[in-house]
Coordinates of C-alpha atoms in Angstrom, one line a residue:
Chain R
M1396 CA -0.3 -0.2 -0.4
V1397 CA 3.2 2.4 0.7
V1398 CA 4.3 1.9 -2.1
Y1399 CA 1.0 2.2 -4.0
A1400 CA 0.5 5.7 -2.2
L1401 CA 4.4 6.6 -3.0
L1402 CA 3.7 5.8 -7.1
T1403 CA 0.3 8.1 -7.2
M1404 CA 2.3 11.1 -5.0
G1405 CA 4.8 11.3 -8.0
V1406 CA 2.6 10.8 -10.5
V1407 CA 0.3 14.0 -9.0
L1408 CA 3.2 15.7 -7.8
T1409 CA 4.6 15.2 -11.6
A1410 CA 1.5 17.1 -13.3
V1411 CA 1.9 20.0 -10.1
L1412 CA 5.0 20.9 -11.0
Y1413 CA 4.6 20.7 -15.6
G1414 CA 1.7 22.8 -14.4
L1415 CA 3.7 25.4 -13.0
H1416 CA 6.7 25.5 -15.5
T1417 CA 3.5 26.4 -17.9
L1418 CA 2.4 28.9 -16.0
R1419 CA 5.8 30.7 -15.4
K1420 CA 7.4 29.7 -18.7
E1421 CA 3.9 30.9 -20.6
Y1422 CA 1.7 32.7 -18.8
R1423 CA 3.7 34.6 -17.1
P1424 CA 5.7 36.7 -20.1
L1425 CA 2.6 37.2 -21.5
L1426 CA 0.5 38.7 -18.4
R1427 CA 3.6 41.2 -18.3
A1428 CA 3.3 42.3 -21.9
L1429 CA -0.4 42.3 -21.6
C1430 CA -0.1 44.5 -18.2
Q1431 CA 2.5 46.5 -19.8
R1432 CA 0.1 46.9 -22.9
E1433 CA -2.9 47.9 -20.2
E1434 CA -1.0 50.8 -18.2
D1435 CA 0.7 52.1 -21.7
P1436 CA -1.7 51.3 -24.3
E1437 CA 0.5 54.1 -27.0
G1438 CA 4.1 52.1 -26.0
P1439 CA 6.0 49.5 -28.3
D1440 CA 4.7 46.7 -27.1
G1441 CA 0.7 48.3 -27.2
D1442 CA -1.4 48.6 -30.9
G1443 CA -2.7 52.6 -29.8
E1444 CA -4.5 54.5 -32.9
E1445 CA -0.9 55.9 -33.7
E1446 CA 0.5 52.4 -34.6
G1447 CA -2.1 50.7 -36.3
Q1448 CA -2.0 53.8 -38.6
Chain D
M1307 CA -37.9 -8.9 -14.0
N1308 CA -35.7 -8.8 -11.5
A1309 CA -34.3 -5.9 -9.1
V1310 CA -31.1 -5.9 -11.3
S1311 CA -33.0 -5.8 -14.9
W1312 CA -34.8 -2.8 -13.0
T1313 CA -31.5 -1.3 -12.4
V1314 CA -30.4 -0.9 -15.2
A1315 CA -33.7 -0.4 -17.0
V1316 CA -33.6 3.0 -15.4
T1317 CA -30.1 3.7 -15.3
L1318 CA -30.2 3.8 -19.5
L1319 CA -33.5 5.1 -19.2
A1320 CA -32.4 7.9 -17.4
F1321 CA -29.5 9.0 -18.7
G1322 CA -30.7 8.1 -22.0
L1323 CA -33.5 10.9 -21.4
V1324 CA -30.8 13.6 -20.3
G1325 CA -28.6 12.7 -23.3
L1326 CA -32.0 13.3 -25.1
C1327 CA -32.3 16.9 -23.2
M1328 CA -29.5 18.2 -24.5
A1329 CA -29.9 18.3 -27.8
R1330 CA -31.7 21.5 -26.9
K1331 CA -27.6 22.9 -26.7
I1332 CA -26.8 22.1 -30.1
R1333 CA -26.7 25.6 -32.1
N1334 CA -24.3 25.2 -35.2
G1335 CA -22.0 22.3 -35.5
D1336 CA -19.2 24.4 -33.0
S1337 CA -21.7 23.0 -30.1
F1338 CA -22.3 19.6 -31.1
Y1339 CA -18.1 18.9 -31.6
I1340 CA -16.5 20.7 -29.2
M1341 CA -19.3 22.1 -27.0
E1342 CA -17.7 25.6 -28.3
E1343 CA -15.4 25.1 -25.8
K1344 CA -17.7 26.3 -23.3
A1345 CA -17.0 23.2 -21.0
P1346 CA -15.4 23.6 -16.9
T1347 CA -13.3 22.0 -15.2
L1348 CA -16.0 19.9 -13.6
F1349 CA -17.1 18.3 -16.6
L1350 CA -13.4 17.9 -17.7
V1351 CA -12.5 16.0 -14.8
C1352 CA -15.9 14.1 -14.6
G1353 CA -15.3 13.4 -18.9
I1354 CA -11.3 12.4 -18.2
C1355 CA -12.3 10.1 -15.4
M1356 CA -15.2 8.1 -17.2
S1357 CA -13.3 8.3 -20.2
Y1358 CA -10.1 6.4 -18.4
I1359 CA -12.3 3.6 -16.2
S1360 CA -14.4 1.3 -18.4
V1361 CA -15.6 -1.4 -17.7
V1362 CA -12.0 -2.7 -17.6
T1363 CA -11.9 -0.8 -14.9
M1364 CA -15.2 -2.4 -13.5
S1365 CA -14.6 -5.3 -14.4
T1366 CA -11.6 -7.5 -15.6
G1367 CA -9.5 -5.2 -13.7
P1368 CA -10.7 -6.6 -10.4
G1369 CA -10.8 -9.7 -12.0
I1370 CA -6.6 -10.1 -13.0
C1371 CA -6.5 -8.7 -8.8
Y1372 CA -8.9 -11.5 -7.7
E1373 CA -6.7 -14.2 -8.9
K1374 CA -3.4 -12.0 -8.1
G1375 CA -3.9 -10.0 -5.9
P1376 CA -4.8 -6.3 -5.8
F1377 CA -1.0 -4.5 -5.8
V1378 CA -0.3 -6.6 -8.8
L1379 CA -2.0 -4.2 -11.2
L1380 CA -2.0 -1.2 -8.6
T1381 CA 1.4 -0.8 -9.2
T1382 CA 2.5 -1.4 -12.6
A1383 CA -0.2 -0.6 -14.7
Q1384 CA -1.9 1.5 -12.9
P1385 CA 0.9 4.3 -13.1
G1386 CA 1.8 3.7 -16.5
A1387 CA -1.9 4.4 -16.9
W1388 CA -1.6 7.8 -15.6
L1389 CA 1.1 8.8 -16.7
G1390 CA 0.1 8.2 -19.7
M1391 CA -2.7 10.0 -19.4
L1392 CA -1.2 13.4 -18.3
V1393 CA 1.2 13.2 -21.3
A1394 CA -1.9 12.5 -23.7
V1395 CA -4.0 15.6 -21.6
L1396 CA -0.9 18.2 -20.9
F1397 CA 1.3 17.6 -23.7
I1398 CA -0.2 16.2 -26.8
G1399 CA -4.3 17.2 -26.3
R1400 CA -3.1 20.7 -25.4
K1401 CA -0.7 21.2 -28.2
M1402 CA -3.9 20.4 -30.4
K1403 CA -6.8 22.3 -28.8
A1404 CA -4.2 25.1 -29.6
I1405 CA -3.8 24.4 -33.0
G1406 CA -7.8 24.3 -33.3
C1407 CA -8.4 20.5 -33.9
Y1408 CA -12.3 19.1 -33.3
T1409 CA -10.9 15.9 -34.0
M1410 CA -7.6 13.6 -33.5
P1411 CA -7.5 12.6 -38.0
E1412 CA -8.1 16.5 -38.1
Y1413 CA -4.3 16.8 -36.5
F1414 CA -2.6 14.8 -39.5
A1415 CA -4.2 16.9 -42.1
K1416 CA -2.8 20.3 -40.3
R1417 CA 0.4 18.4 -39.8
F1418 CA 1.0 17.0 -42.4
S1419 CA -1.1 17.6 -45.4
D1420 CA -1.5 15.0 -47.2
G1421 CA -4.6 13.1 -48.4
N1422 CA -2.6 10.2 -47.7
V1423 CA -2.0 10.3 -44.3
T1424 CA -5.0 11.8 -43.7
F1425 CA -7.2 8.8 -45.2
L1426 CA -5.0 6.5 -42.8
A1427 CA -5.4 8.0 -39.8
L1428 CA -9.3 8.4 -40.6
I1429 CA -8.8 4.3 -41.0
I1430 CA -7.0 3.9 -38.1
M1431 CA -9.6 6.1 -36.2
V1432 CA -13.5 4.3 -37.0
A1433 CA -11.5 1.2 -36.9
G1434 CA -9.9 0.8 -33.1
M1435 CA -12.7 3.1 -31.5
E1436 CA -15.0 0.8 -33.5
L1437 CA -13.5 -1.9 -32.2
Y1438 CA -13.0 -0.7 -28.5
G1439 CA -16.5 -0.1 -28.7
V1440 CA -17.8 -3.2 -29.3
S1441 CA -15.3 -4.6 -26.7
Q1442 CA -17.0 -2.7 -24.3
L1443 CA -20.5 -3.7 -25.6
V1444 CA -19.8 -7.4 -25.6
S1445 CA -18.2 -7.3 -22.1
I1446 CA -21.2 -5.1 -20.5
G1447 CA -23.2 -7.3 -22.2
R1448 CA -22.3 -10.6 -21.5
I1449 CA -22.4 -9.8 -17.3
L1450 CA -25.9 -8.2 -17.8
S1451 CA -27.6 -11.3 -19.7
E1452 CA -26.1 -13.4 -16.8
A1453 CA -27.2 -10.7 -14.2
T1454 CA -30.7 -10.0 -15.9
G1455 CA -31.6 -13.6 -17.0
L1456 CA -32.4 -11.3 -20.7
R1457 CA -31.1 -12.9 -23.7
Y1458 CA -27.7 -11.6 -24.4
P1459 CA -28.6 -9.7 -28.3
W1460 CA -31.3 -8.0 -26.2
V1461 CA -28.9 -6.5 -24.2
V1462 CA -27.2 -5.6 -26.7
L1463 CA -29.6 -4.0 -28.6
L1464 CA -31.0 -2.3 -25.6
L1465 CA -27.4 -0.9 -24.8
T1466 CA -27.2 -0.2 -28.4
L1467 CA -30.4 1.9 -28.4
A1468 CA -29.6 4.1 -25.1
I1469 CA -26.0 4.6 -26.4
M1470 CA -27.7 6.1 -29.5
L1471 CA -29.7 9.0 -26.9
F1472 CA -26.6 10.0 -25.4
C1473 CA -24.4 10.1 -28.8
V1474 CA -26.9 11.7 -32.1
P1475 CA -28.9 14.4 -30.3
G1476 CA -26.5 16.4 -28.1
G1477 CA -23.0 15.1 -29.3
T1478 CA -20.4 16.2 -27.1
W1479 CA -23.2 17.8 -24.7
S1480 CA -24.8 14.4 -24.0
I1481 CA -21.6 13.2 -24.1
M1482 CA -20.4 15.6 -21.6
M1483 CA -23.2 15.8 -19.4
T1484 CA -24.0 11.8 -18.9
D1485 CA -20.5 11.3 -18.5
T1486 CA -20.5 13.9 -15.3
L1487 CA -24.3 12.3 -13.7
M1488 CA -22.5 8.9 -14.4
F1489 CA -19.0 9.8 -12.5
V1490 CA -21.6 10.4 -9.5
V1491 CA -23.0 7.0 -9.5
V1492 CA -19.5 5.8 -10.1
L1493 CA -17.9 7.4 -7.1
V1494 CA -20.3 6.4 -5.2
T1495 CA -20.1 2.7 -5.9
A1496 CA -16.3 2.9 -5.0
V1497 CA -15.9 5.7 -1.8
V1498 CA -19.7 3.8 -0.4
V1499 CA -20.7 1.0 -1.7
C1500 CA -16.6 -0.7 -1.3
P1501 CA -16.2 0.4 1.8
A1502 CA -19.4 -0.9 2.6
I1503 CA -18.1 -4.0 1.3
I1504 CA -14.7 -4.0 2.6
A1505 CA -16.5 -3.9 6.4
V1506 CA -18.1 -7.0 5.9
V1507 CA -15.7 -9.0 4.7
Y1508 CA -12.2 -8.0 5.9
P1509 CA -11.6 -9.8 9.0
E1510 CA -12.4 -13.1 6.9
A1511 CA -10.7 -12.9 4.6
V1512 CA -7.2 -10.7 5.6
Q1513 CA -7.2 -14.8 7.8
A1514 CA -7.8 -16.6 4.8
L1515 CA -5.6 -15.4 2.2
P1516 CA -1.7 -15.6 2.7
E1517 CA 0.5 -12.1 2.9
A1518 CA 2.4 -12.9 -0.3
F1519 CA -1.2 -11.8 -2.0
W1520 CA -1.2 -8.8 -1.2
S1521 CA 2.8 -7.9 -2.1
V1522 CA 3.1 -5.5 -5.0
R1523 CA 4.4 -9.2 -7.1
G1524 CA 1.0 -11.0 -6.2
T1525 CA 0.9 -14.8 -5.8
G1526 CA 1.9 -15.6 -9.9
G1527 CA 5.3 -14.4 -9.0
G1528 CA 6.0 -11.7 -11.7
S1529 CA 9.2 -10.5 -12.0
A1530 CA 10.2 -6.9 -11.5
A1531 CA 11.1 -6.7 -15.0
S1532 CA 7.9 -7.5 -16.4
G1533 CA 6.1 -5.3 -14.1
F1534 CA 8.1 -2.6 -15.3
S1535 CA 7.6 -3.2 -19.7
Q1536 CA 3.4 -3.5 -18.4
L1537 CA 4.3 -0.2 -16.7
I1538 CA 5.3 1.3 -19.9
L1539 CA 2.7 -0.8 -22.0
W1540 CA 0.1 0.7 -20.4
F1541 CA 1.6 3.9 -20.3
T1542 CA 2.0 4.3 -24.1
F1543 CA -1.6 2.4 -24.5
F1544 CA -2.9 6.4 -22.9
A1545 CA -0.5 8.3 -24.1
G1546 CA -1.8 8.0 -27.4
S1547 CA -5.5 7.1 -27.0
P1548 CA -7.7 10.0 -28.6
V1549 CA -10.4 8.9 -25.8
I1550 CA -8.2 10.7 -23.3
I1551 CA -6.5 13.7 -25.5
T1552 CA -10.2 14.8 -27.6
R1553 CA -11.3 15.2 -23.8
V1554 CA -9.5 18.6 -23.7
F1555 CA -10.6 20.0 -27.1
P1556 CA -14.2 21.0 -25.0
A1557 CA -12.2 22.9 -22.3
K1558 CA -12.5 26.7 -22.0
N1559 CA -9.4 27.5 -21.3
D1560 CA -6.4 26.2 -20.3
F1561 CA -6.2 26.0 -16.4
A1562 CA -9.4 24.3 -16.5
V1563 CA -7.5 21.4 -18.0
F1564 CA -4.6 21.5 -16.3
K1565 CA -7.2 21.8 -12.7
A1566 CA -8.9 19.2 -14.7
A1567 CA -5.8 16.5 -14.9
V1568 CA -4.5 16.6 -11.4
I1569 CA -7.9 16.7 -10.1
S1570 CA -8.6 13.1 -12.3
V1571 CA -5.6 10.6 -11.3
V1572 CA -5.8 11.7 -7.2
L1573 CA -9.9 10.3 -8.4
I1574 CA -8.8 7.9 -10.2
A1575 CA -6.3 6.3 -8.4
V1576 CA -8.5 6.6 -5.3
I1577 CA -11.1 4.6 -7.3
S1578 CA -8.8 2.3 -8.6
F1579 CA -7.5 1.4 -5.4
L1580 CA -10.9 0.7 -3.5
L1581 CA -12.5 -1.3 -6.3
Y1582 CA -9.7 -3.5 -6.4
F1583 CA -8.8 -4.0 -3.4
T1584 CA -12.6 -5.0 -2.6
A1585 CA -12.0 -7.6 -5.6
G1586 CA -8.9 -8.7 -4.2
L1587 CA -10.5 -9.2 -0.4
M1588 CA -13.8 -10.5 -2.3
R1589 CA -10.8 -13.7 -3.0
G1590 CA -10.7 -14.7 0.7
V1591 CA -14.5 -15.4 1.1
E1592 CA -15.2 -16.7 -2.0
P1593 CA -12.0 -18.9 -3.8
E1594 CA -13.8 -20.6 -6.4
L1595 CA -15.5 -17.8 -8.3
T1596 CA -15.4 -19.8 -11.7
D1597 CA -15.6 -16.5 -13.8
R1598 CA -13.1 -13.5 -12.5
D1599 CA -14.7 -11.1 -14.2
W1600 CA -17.9 -11.6 -12.0
V1601 CA -16.4 -10.8 -8.9
M1602 CA -17.5 -7.5 -8.6
F1603 CA -21.5 -8.2 -9.4
Q1604 CA -20.7 -11.3 -6.8
A1605 CA -19.6 -8.7 -4.3
F1606 CA -22.4 -6.6 -5.0
L1607 CA -24.7 -8.6 -5.2
Q1608 CA -24.0 -10.8 -2.4
H1609 CA -22.2 -8.8 0.2
A1610 CA -23.4 -5.1 0.4
P1611 CA -26.9 -4.0 1.2
P1612 CA -29.3 -4.4 -0.9
V1613 CA -29.5 -0.9 -2.4
L1614 CA -25.8 0.0 -2.6
G1615 CA -25.2 -3.4 -4.0
L1616 CA -28.1 -2.1 -7.2
V1617 CA -26.1 1.4 -7.1
G1618 CA -22.5 -1.0 -7.7
V1619 CA -24.4 -2.5 -10.5
A1620 CA -26.0 0.6 -12.0
G1621 CA -21.8 1.7 -11.4
V1622 CA -20.2 -1.3 -13.3
L1623 CA -23.1 -0.7 -16.0
T1624 CA -22.5 3.0 -16.4
A1625 CA -18.5 2.8 -16.8
A1626 CA -19.7 0.4 -19.8
V1627 CA -22.5 2.6 -21.4
S1628 CA -20.1 6.3 -21.8
T1629 CA -16.7 4.6 -22.5
S1630 CA -18.7 2.9 -25.6
A1631 CA -21.2 5.9 -26.3
V1632 CA -17.4 8.2 -25.9
L1633 CA -16.1 5.8 -28.5
F1634 CA -18.8 5.4 -30.8
C1635 CA -19.8 9.5 -31.4
L1636 CA -15.6 9.9 -31.7
A1637 CA -15.7 7.3 -35.0
G1638 CA -19.2 8.8 -36.1
F1639 CA -17.1 12.5 -35.7
S1640 CA -14.3 11.1 -37.8
I1641 CA -17.1 10.1 -40.2
S1642 CA -19.2 12.9 -40.8
R1643 CA -16.1 15.8 -40.4
D1644 CA -12.9 14.3 -41.9
F1645 CA -14.2 11.7 -44.0
F1646 CA -16.6 14.9 -45.6
S1647 CA -13.4 17.1 -45.8
L1648 CA -11.8 14.1 -47.4
L1649 CA -13.9 13.7 -50.2
N1650 CA -15.0 17.6 -50.8
P1651 CA -11.8 19.6 -49.7
D1652 CA -13.4 22.3 -51.4
K1653 CA -16.2 22.8 -49.4
Q1654 CA -14.6 22.8 -46.0
Q1655 CA -17.5 25.2 -44.8
E1656 CA -19.9 22.7 -45.0
A1657 CA -17.8 20.4 -42.2
N1658 CA -19.5 20.9 -39.7
N1659 CA -22.9 19.9 -40.6
V1660 CA -25.3 18.9 -37.2
R1661 CA -27.9 17.4 -39.2
R1662 CA -24.4 14.9 -41.2
A1663 CA -22.9 14.7 -38.2
R1664 CA -26.3 12.8 -36.2
I1665 CA -26.4 10.5 -39.0
A1666 CA -22.5 9.3 -39.0
Q1667 CA -23.6 9.1 -35.3
A1668 CA -26.3 6.7 -35.3
F1669 CA -24.3 4.9 -38.3
A1670 CA -21.5 4.3 -35.4
V1671 CA -23.3 3.5 -33.0
G1672 CA -25.1 1.0 -34.9
L1673 CA -22.0 -0.7 -37.0
G1674 CA -20.8 -1.6 -33.3
G1675 CA -24.1 -3.2 -31.9
V1676 CA -24.2 -5.0 -35.1
A1677 CA -20.6 -5.6 -34.3
A1678 CA -21.2 -6.9 -30.6
L1679 CA -24.3 -8.8 -31.7
L1680 CA -22.2 -11.2 -34.7
Y1681 CA -18.9 -11.4 -32.8
P1682 CA -19.1 -11.7 -29.3
S1683 CA -15.4 -12.2 -28.8
S1684 CA -13.4 -11.8 -25.4
G1685 CA -14.0 -8.3 -24.8
Y1686 CA -10.6 -7.7 -23.1
D1687 CA -8.1 -9.0 -25.6
L1688 CA -10.4 -6.5 -28.0
S1689 CA -9.4 -3.1 -25.7
V1690 CA -6.2 -4.4 -25.4
F1691 CA -5.8 -4.8 -29.1
A1692 CA -7.5 -1.6 -30.1
C1693 CA -5.6 0.3 -27.4
G1694 CA -2.5 -1.5 -29.0
I1695 CA -3.5 0.0 -32.4
F1696 CA -3.2 3.5 -31.2
A1697 CA 0.1 2.9 -29.2
A1698 CA 1.6 1.4 -31.9
S1699 CA 0.4 3.5 -34.8
W1700 CA -0.5 7.0 -33.7
L1701 CA 1.6 7.4 -30.8
P1702 CA 5.3 6.9 -32.2
A1703 CA 3.9 9.3 -35.6
I1704 CA 1.7 12.4 -33.0
L1705 CA 5.1 12.5 -31.1
M1706 CA 7.9 12.9 -33.5
S1707 CA 5.7 15.0 -35.5
L1708 CA 5.6 17.8 -32.3
L1709 CA 9.1 16.9 -31.8
W1710 CA 11.2 16.5 -35.0
K1711 CA 10.9 19.0 -38.0
R1712 CA 12.4 16.6 -40.3
Y1713 CA 9.5 13.9 -39.8
H1714 CA 7.0 14.3 -42.7
A1715 CA 3.8 12.8 -44.4
A1716 CA 5.9 10.4 -46.1
A1717 CA 7.8 9.0 -42.6
A1718 CA 3.8 9.1 -41.1
F1719 CA 2.3 7.1 -43.7
Y1720 CA 4.7 3.8 -43.6
G1721 CA 5.7 4.5 -39.6
M1722 CA 1.5 4.3 -39.2
L1723 CA 1.0 2.1 -41.6
S1724 CA 4.0 -0.8 -40.3
G1725 CA 2.9 -0.4 -37.0
A1726 CA -0.3 -1.4 -37.4
M1727 CA 0.0 -4.0 -39.8
V1728 CA 2.5 -5.9 -37.8
L1729 CA 0.3 -5.9 -34.9
T1730 CA -2.1 -7.1 -36.7
V1731 CA -0.7 -10.3 -38.2
L1732 CA 0.8 -10.4 -35.2
Q1733 CA -2.3 -11.0 -33.5
A1734 CA -4.2 -12.9 -35.4
L1735 CA -0.4 -15.8 -35.4
L1736 CA -1.0 -15.2 -31.9
T1737 CA -4.7 -16.1 -31.7
A1738 CA -4.2 -19.2 -34.3
E1739 CA -1.4 -20.5 -32.2
V1740 CA 0.6 -20.7 -34.8
L1741 CA 3.3 -18.2 -32.5
A1742 CA 4.3 -18.1 -29.4
L1743 CA 5.4 -14.7 -27.5
P1744 CA 6.1 -13.8 -23.8
D1745 CA 2.9 -12.3 -22.9
M1746 CA 2.1 -8.4 -24.6
M1747 CA 5.7 -8.9 -26.2
H1748 CA 3.8 -8.3 -29.4
Y1749 CA 2.6 -4.7 -28.6
I1750 CA 6.1 -3.8 -28.0
L1751 CA 7.5 -5.1 -31.5
S1752 CA 4.5 -3.2 -33.2
M1753 CA 5.9 0.2 -31.4
G1754 CA 9.4 -0.9 -32.3
V1755 CA 8.5 -1.4 -36.3
S1756 CA 6.4 1.6 -36.5
I1757 CA 9.4 3.8 -34.9
L1758 CA 12.2 2.2 -36.9
V1759 CA 10.6 3.1 -40.5
S1760 CA 9.4 6.0 -39.1
V1761 CA 13.0 7.6 -38.7
A1762 CA 14.7 4.9 -41.4
V1763 CA 11.7 6.8 -44.0
A1764 CA 12.5 10.4 -42.4
L1765 CA 16.4 9.7 -42.6
R1766 CA 15.8 8.9 -46.2
W1767 CA 14.1 11.3 -47.7
P1768 CA 14.4 14.7 -47.0
A1769 CA 11.4 17.3 -45.8
G1770 CA 10.7 19.9 -47.4
P1771 CA 9.4 23.6 -46.9
G1772 CA 6.1 23.0 -46.1
N1773 CA 7.0 20.1 -43.5
V1774 CA 9.6 22.0 -41.5
R1775 CA 6.9 25.4 -41.6
R1776 CA 4.0 23.2 -40.6
H1777 CA 6.0 21.9 -37.7
Y1778 CA 7.8 24.8 -36.5
Q1779 CA 3.5 26.7 -36.9
I1780 CA 2.5 23.9 -34.6
R1781 CA 5.2 23.6 -32.5
N1782 CA 5.1 27.6 -31.4
A1783 CA 1.1 27.1 -31.6
Q1784 CA 0.3 27.3 -27.3
L1785 CA -2.7 27.5 -25.4
S1786 CA -2.2 30.7 -24.0
D1787 CA -2.3 32.5 -27.4
Q1788 CA -5.9 31.7 -26.8
V1789 CA -6.1 33.1 -23.2
V1790 CA -4.2 35.9 -24.4
R1791 CA -6.6 36.8 -27.9
E1792 CA -9.9 37.0 -24.9
A1793 CA -7.7 39.4 -23.5
R1794 CA -7.3 41.8 -26.1
T1795 CA -10.7 41.5 -27.8
S1796 CA -12.5 42.2 -24.1
P1797 CA -12.0 44.6 -21.9
G1798 CA -12.6 43.4 -18.7
A1799 CA -11.1 39.7 -19.4
L1800 CA -7.4 41.0 -18.0
P1801 CA -8.3 41.0 -14.5
L1802 CA -10.6 38.1 -14.5
L1803 CA -7.4 36.3 -16.3
L1804 CA -4.5 37.6 -13.5
R1805 CA -7.5 36.7 -11.6
D1806 CA -7.6 32.9 -12.5
Y1807 CA -3.6 33.2 -13.7
H1808 CA -3.0 33.6 -9.1
R1809 CA -5.5 31.3 -8.2
M1810 CA -4.5 28.8 -9.9
R1811 CA -0.5 29.1 -9.6
R1812 CA -1.7 28.9 -5.4
T1813 CA -3.3 26.3 -6.3
L1814 CA -0.8 24.0 -7.8
L1815 CA 1.7 26.0 -5.2
L1816 CA -0.2 24.4 -2.2
A1817 CA -0.5 21.2 -4.0
A1818 CA 3.1 20.3 -4.6
A1819 CA 4.2 21.6 -0.9
V1820 CA 0.7 19.1 0.2
T1821 CA 2.4 15.8 -2.1
A1822 CA 5.7 16.8 -1.7
G1823 CA 5.4 16.9 1.9
G1824 CA 3.5 13.7 1.4
L1825 CA 5.9 12.0 -0.6
L1826 CA 8.3 12.4 2.1
G1827 CA 7.1 11.4 4.7
L1828 CA 5.9 7.8 2.6
C1829 CA 9.5 7.7 1.4
L1830 CA 10.8 7.4 5.6
V1831 CA 7.5 5.0 6.1
F1832 CA 9.4 2.7 3.2
Y1833 CA 12.7 3.0 5.0
R1834 CA 11.0 2.3 7.8
L1835 CA 9.5 -0.7 6.7
V1836 CA 12.0 -2.2 3.9
G1837 CA 15.3 -0.7 5.2
G1838 CA 16.0 0.4 8.6
G1839 CA 12.9 -1.9 10.4

């Protein structure tokens, strides 16, 4: 039973760590860029009217 | 009619009506195929769990536990299957969703842009899904025929009609809604009915069974190498399983997919443990069962309180029916969407026609029902063979196409074809007893042939620029892009997105801390038990 619990927790931990890794790798830079754009819509990252034209 | 017959009739009728009611949710092809990508975490959890928990989990798996001991499967095949499930959901399913796939053959069309590869993928999809669905129908048909006294053809006919109600009117909406409700029945079976049986039989069973029965090797005396090969084999079966991969497509966003994956593993671990432990204990109180697949039914009907026992019967029935419904549904989707697109490449805008989709669903379910009537072979062997087809043909092709830019259409075609053909020929030779191989070795051999042929063809002929471009397009497509698109289009979406992100991060950090702590504690217990005395 201990082996089974060990294996279960190992698999769950793998999934959780992969989730944290994805959040860090994919979402953090994107959200940072989006927040920056919200604060400064006319900036280089934004797509304000001037840039659109 | 006896109590079991009434339980079966009421369960099928109730879920059939739910499936029928979901027809009003269907407004267009998107709602029929992928629920307009609105599925919340709850739907995904129940969908993944019910795709995983089939008649193999509820009947054949417990049969093996009854014979060899519960921890033989729990420590080899089960962890392998969970890991495979995580790869299917988090790696393959997310990637396919990110590039806008509605079905799995669509991925091959987008990645290789080659009619032959798409056609072969479509044939494998429909044949594999139908075989797998038929195996579920055959298994549950035989069990119910014995339990209710109804003749086998009538049971199969009733099941086929019920599955039509699940699949035809509401497509994925029906499947997801019935899966959610059916999961409640399965969960109650595992966490209420099984403990009730354990409480009754435990004292007598533990005294009657030898200590080796509860060990990792069980009474079969399997080696560590065979246990490890089982783990790898079940990993490949689930990593390449379209049933699990396509559960991601209706998800409302990426966060829901991650939460669903983690919660599903925990729930499946708990459910499997309770079912298999109960089946193991049954060996102690009823050591002379002639049909080992009957063990859970015997436990529910003879050792549980009457009402709870009938809930258990409904649990086995729903597990089989829900998996069959998903399988036939996916086969129908491939016929109505991918086959149509292949025949009419210039009419892509019509690929989502709901009427045609419903006709294809009815055809796929009807074909499965007829096959189950005409060919009532061993359900378990057929299930494993169907899983093996995807593991031997699709899995190497999908993984290599995602990871290797030189992997092109010819390599995928010959790799998939050789894997499927070698497996089919070996299976036929083994069934005819012309050839003898160690258990499950033909699956490993056919996977090996598929990989070797793929690599040889990919290295022999260079990949064209279009292939490399498509590879990078898919590789760079992220599911997070979809979330960002939403944040850009609607003004209030960013605060909500930030809230979801922080909430998800906190949840995962907490889960990581709890799991790591638990793992450490268990390691200490294990060390004291094994090494430190």
